[in-house]
Coordinates of C-alpha atoms in Angstrom, one line a residue:
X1 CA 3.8 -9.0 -11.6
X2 CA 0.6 -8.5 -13.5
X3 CA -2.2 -6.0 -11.9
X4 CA -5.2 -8.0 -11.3
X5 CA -7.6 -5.7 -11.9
X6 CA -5.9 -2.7 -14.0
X7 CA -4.1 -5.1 -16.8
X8 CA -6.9 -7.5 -18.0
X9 CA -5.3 -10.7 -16.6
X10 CA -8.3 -12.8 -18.5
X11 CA -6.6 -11.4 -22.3
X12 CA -3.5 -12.9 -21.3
X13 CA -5.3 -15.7 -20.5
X14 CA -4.9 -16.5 -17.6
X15 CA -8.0 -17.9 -15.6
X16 CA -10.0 -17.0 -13.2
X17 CA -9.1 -19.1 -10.7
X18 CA -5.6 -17.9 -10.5
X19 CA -7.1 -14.8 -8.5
X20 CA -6.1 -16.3 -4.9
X21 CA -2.6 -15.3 -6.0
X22 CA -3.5 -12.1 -4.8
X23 CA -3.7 -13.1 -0.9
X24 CA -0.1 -13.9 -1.6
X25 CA 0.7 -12.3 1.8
X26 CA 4.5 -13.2 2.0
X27 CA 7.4 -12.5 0.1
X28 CA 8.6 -16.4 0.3
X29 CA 5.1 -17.9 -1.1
X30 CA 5.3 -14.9 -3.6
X31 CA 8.5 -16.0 -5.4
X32 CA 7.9 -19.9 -4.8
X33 CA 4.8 -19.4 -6.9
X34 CA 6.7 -17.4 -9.1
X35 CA 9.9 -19.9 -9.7
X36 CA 6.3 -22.3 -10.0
X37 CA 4.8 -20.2 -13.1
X38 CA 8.7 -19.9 -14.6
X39 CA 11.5 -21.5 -13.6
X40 CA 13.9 -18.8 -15.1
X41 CA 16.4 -16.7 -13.0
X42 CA 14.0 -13.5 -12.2
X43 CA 16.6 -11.2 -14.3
X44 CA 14.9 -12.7 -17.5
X45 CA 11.0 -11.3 -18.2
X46 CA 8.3 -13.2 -18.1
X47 CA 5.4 -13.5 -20.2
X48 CA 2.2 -12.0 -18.9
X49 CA 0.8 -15.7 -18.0
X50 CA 3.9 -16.3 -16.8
X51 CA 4.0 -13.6 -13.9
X52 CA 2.4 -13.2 -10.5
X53 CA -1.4 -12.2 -9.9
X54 CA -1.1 -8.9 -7.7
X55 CA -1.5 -5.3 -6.9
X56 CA 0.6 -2.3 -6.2
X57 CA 1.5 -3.2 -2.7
X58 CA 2.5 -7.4 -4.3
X59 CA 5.3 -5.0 -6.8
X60 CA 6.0 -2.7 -4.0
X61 CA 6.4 -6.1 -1.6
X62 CA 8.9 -7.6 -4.2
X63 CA 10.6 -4.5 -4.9
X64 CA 11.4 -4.2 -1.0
X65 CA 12.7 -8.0 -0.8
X66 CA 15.0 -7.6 -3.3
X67 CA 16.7 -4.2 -2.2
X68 CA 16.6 -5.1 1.5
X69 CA 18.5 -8.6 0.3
X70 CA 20.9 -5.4 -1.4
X71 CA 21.4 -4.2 2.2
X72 CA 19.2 -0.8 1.0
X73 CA 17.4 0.5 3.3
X74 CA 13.7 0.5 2.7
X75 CA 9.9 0.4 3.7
X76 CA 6.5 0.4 2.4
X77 CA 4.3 3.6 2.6
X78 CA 0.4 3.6 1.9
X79 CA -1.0 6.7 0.5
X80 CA -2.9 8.2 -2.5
X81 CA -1.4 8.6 -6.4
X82 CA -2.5 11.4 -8.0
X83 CA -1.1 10.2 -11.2
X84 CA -3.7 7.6 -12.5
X85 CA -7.1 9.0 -13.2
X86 CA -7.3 12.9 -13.7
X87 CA -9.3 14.4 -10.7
X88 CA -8.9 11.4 -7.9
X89 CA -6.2 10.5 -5.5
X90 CA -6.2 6.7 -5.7
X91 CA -5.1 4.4 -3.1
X92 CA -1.3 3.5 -3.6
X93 CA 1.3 1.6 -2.5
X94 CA 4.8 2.2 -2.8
X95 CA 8.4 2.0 -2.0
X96 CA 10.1 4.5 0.4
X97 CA 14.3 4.3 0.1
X98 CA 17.0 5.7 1.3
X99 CA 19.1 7.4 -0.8
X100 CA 22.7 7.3 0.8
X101 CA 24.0 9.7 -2.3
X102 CA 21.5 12.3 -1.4
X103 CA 21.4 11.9 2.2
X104 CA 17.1 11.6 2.1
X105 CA 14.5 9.1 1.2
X106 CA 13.0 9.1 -2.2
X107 CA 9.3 7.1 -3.4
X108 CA 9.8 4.2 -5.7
X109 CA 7.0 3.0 -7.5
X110 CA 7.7 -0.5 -8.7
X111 CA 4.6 -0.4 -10.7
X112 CA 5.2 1.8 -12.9
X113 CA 7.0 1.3 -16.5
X114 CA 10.4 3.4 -16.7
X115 CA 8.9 6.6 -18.6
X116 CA 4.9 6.7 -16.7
X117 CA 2.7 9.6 -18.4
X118 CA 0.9 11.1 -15.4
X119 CA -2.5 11.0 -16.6
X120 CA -3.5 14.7 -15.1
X121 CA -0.6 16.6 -16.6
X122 CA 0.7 14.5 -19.5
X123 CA 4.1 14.5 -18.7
X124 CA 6.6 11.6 -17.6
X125 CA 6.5 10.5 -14.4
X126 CA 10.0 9.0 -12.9
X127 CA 9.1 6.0 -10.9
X128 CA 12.7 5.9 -9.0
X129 CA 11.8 9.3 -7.2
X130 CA 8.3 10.3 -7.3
X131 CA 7.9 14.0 -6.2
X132 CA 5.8 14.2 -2.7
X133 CA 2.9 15.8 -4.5
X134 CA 2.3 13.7 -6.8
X135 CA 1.8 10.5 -4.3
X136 CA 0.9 11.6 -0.8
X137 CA 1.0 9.4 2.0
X138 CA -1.7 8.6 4.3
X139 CA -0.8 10.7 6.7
X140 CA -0.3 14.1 4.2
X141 CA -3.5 13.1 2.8
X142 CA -5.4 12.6 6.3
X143 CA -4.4 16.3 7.3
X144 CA -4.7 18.0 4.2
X145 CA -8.2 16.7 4.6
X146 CA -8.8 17.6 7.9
X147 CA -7.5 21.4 7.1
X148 CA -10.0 22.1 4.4
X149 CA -6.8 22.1 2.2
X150 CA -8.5 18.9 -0.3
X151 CA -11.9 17.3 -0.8
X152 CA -12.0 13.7 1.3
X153 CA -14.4 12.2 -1.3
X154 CA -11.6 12.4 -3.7
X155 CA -9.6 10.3 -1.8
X156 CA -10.6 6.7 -3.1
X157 CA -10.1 3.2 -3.8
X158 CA -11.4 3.4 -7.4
X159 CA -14.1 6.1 -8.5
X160 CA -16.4 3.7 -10.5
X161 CA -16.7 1.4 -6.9
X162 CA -19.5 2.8 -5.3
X163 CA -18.8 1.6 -1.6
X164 CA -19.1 3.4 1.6
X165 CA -15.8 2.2 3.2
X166 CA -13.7 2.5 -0.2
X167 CA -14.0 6.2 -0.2
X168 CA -13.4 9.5 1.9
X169 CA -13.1 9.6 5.8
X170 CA -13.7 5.7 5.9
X171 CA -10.5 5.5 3.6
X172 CA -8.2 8.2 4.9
X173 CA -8.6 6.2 8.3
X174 CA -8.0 3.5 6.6
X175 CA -5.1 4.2 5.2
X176 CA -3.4 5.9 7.9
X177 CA -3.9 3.3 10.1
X178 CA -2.2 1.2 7.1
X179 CA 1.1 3.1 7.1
X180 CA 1.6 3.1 10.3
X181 CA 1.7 -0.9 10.4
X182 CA 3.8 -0.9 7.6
X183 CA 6.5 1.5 8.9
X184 CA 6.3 -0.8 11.8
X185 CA 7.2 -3.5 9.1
X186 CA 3.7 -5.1 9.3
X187 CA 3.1 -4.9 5.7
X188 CA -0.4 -5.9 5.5
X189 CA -2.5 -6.4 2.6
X190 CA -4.6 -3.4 1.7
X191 CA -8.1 -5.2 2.1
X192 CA -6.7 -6.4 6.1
X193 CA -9.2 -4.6 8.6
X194 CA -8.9 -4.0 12.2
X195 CA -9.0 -1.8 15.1
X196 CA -10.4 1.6 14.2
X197 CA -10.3 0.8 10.7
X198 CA -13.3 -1.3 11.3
X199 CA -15.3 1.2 13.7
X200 CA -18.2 3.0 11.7
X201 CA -17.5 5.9 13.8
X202 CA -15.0 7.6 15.6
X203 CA -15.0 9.7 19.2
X204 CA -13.5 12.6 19.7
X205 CA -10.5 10.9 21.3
X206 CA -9.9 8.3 18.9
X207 CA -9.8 11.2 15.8
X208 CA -7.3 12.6 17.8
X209 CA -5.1 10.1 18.2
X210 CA -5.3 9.5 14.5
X211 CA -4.3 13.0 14.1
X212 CA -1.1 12.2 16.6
X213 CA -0.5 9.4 14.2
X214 CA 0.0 12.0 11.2
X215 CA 2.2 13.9 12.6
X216 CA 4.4 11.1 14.0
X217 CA 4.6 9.9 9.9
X218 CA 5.4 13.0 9.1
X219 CA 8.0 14.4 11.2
X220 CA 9.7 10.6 12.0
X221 CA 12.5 11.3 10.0
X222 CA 12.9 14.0 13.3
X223 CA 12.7 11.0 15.5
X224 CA 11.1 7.4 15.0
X225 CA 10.7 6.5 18.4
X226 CA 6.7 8.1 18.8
X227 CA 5.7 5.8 15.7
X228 CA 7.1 3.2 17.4
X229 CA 5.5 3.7 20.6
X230 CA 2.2 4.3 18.9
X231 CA 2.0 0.9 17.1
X232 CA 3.0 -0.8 20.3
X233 CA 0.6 0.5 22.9
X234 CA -2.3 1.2 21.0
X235 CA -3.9 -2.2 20.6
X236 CA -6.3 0.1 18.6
X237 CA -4.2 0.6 15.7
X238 CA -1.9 -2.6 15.8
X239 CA -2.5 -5.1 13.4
X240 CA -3.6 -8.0 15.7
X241 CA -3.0 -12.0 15.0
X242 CA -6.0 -12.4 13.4
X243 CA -7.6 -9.6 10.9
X244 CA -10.8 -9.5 8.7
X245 CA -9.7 -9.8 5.1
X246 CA -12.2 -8.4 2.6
X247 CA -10.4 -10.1 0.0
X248 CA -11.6 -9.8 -3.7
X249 CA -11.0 -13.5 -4.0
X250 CA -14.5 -13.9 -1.7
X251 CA -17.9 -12.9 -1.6
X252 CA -18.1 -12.8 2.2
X253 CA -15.6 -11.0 4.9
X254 CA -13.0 -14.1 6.1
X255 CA -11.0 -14.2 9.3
X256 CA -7.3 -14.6 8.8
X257 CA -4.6 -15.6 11.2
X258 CA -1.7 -14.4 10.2
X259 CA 2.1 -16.0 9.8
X260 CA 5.3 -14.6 12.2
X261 CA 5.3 -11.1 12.6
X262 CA 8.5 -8.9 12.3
X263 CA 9.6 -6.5 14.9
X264 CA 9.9 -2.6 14.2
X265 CA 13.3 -1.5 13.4

């Protein structure tokens, strides 16, 4: 994977019109394209121009494919890094596995290169178990928020993008609403909208259902079953067969149908 934003795809060069690869939304049409760009087994590195246009949910996608094929267990979780830009929580995606050894799950960040430097402490970062401070997930995020515990208008897509809906409440909701798809194995593409994600404001009700959905993330270790029955009867939060895509790839919002969807575990 190359970032398409973060690692200055154009200085490889590769062109511009290689961006769709981002809306790469399957694993199977991510490493066809890939076996398209190289032929080589994917134990040998690629070139820059040689890999697959992406963010960190397309490394944390590929990451999964390959340790699910291993019979690991594994899922995606959607949340905020605190290890990028000094100040900011930025929206992340990474791995959650189990660690059978241990007996608990660990965060994998695919992303990352074997020794990271966290950029707000200097010091190495170990992308095969990234401590629970230092990437929250949505739902830590959403209720450390909500307590007065953190500042929302930290919690952001990127701090030099001044939109609304990329920072703050907007994106916290956003975000949970992400993690619960994905722990539901609908591992959607971060700029998918839908539901409440799209509402521009929320009742009373509808905040507190988002504040059930925290603690169900939280605490599902406990028991799975209420995130389960969350995503399933709340038409609200479950990624429907068609979403709005506010893809970088287009100037205007598009309507996406998407492919066969895979049950919860």
């Amino acid at each position: 994977m190359i970032h398409y934003r973060a690692d200055d795809p154009s200085s490889y060069g590769i062109p511009e019109d290689r961006i769709s690869e981002v809306d790469s939304r399957y694993p199977d049409i991510m490493f066809g394209r890939l076996f398209e760009l190289d032929g080589r087994p994917l134990t040998e590195e690629r070139p820059p121009e040689k890999r697959l246009l992406g963010c960190c949910r397309d490394f944390t996608i590929l990451f999964l494919s390959m340790a699910r094929s291993l019979g690991i267990p594994s899922r995606v979780r959607v949340g905020f890094a605190t290890y990028f830009e000094p100040g900011f929580n930025l929206d992340h995606e990474v791995a959650e596995v189990w660690d059978a050894e241990e007996g608990h799950w660990r965060l994998v960040d695919a992303e990352l290169d074997d020794e990271h430097i966290d950029e707000t402490d200097g010091m190495s970062l170990n992308p095969l178990d990234v401590p629970r401070d230092r990437f929250l997930v949505a739902g830590a995020a959403w209720e450390a928020c909500r307590a007065g515990e953190a500042d929302p208008e930290k919690f952001l897509v990127d701090p030099n993008l001044n939109v609304e809906v990329t920072r703050g409440w907007p994106y916290l909701r956003h975000n949970v609403v992400h993690d619960l798809a994905a722990l539901n194995k609908d591992e959607m593409i971060l700029w998918d909208a839908w539901g409440l994600i799209e509402q521009e404001r929320l009742s009373t009700e509808e905040l507190a259902l988002l504040d059930q959905v925290t603690r169900a993330t939280l605490t599902m270790d406990t028991s799975f079953t209420e995130v389960r029955d969350l995503y399933a009867k709340e038409a609200r939060l479950r990624a429907p067969t068609t979403v709005t895509s506010y893809s970088p790839t287009s100037e205007v919002p598009l309507e996406v149908e998407l492919g066969i969807r895979t049950s919860a575990p």
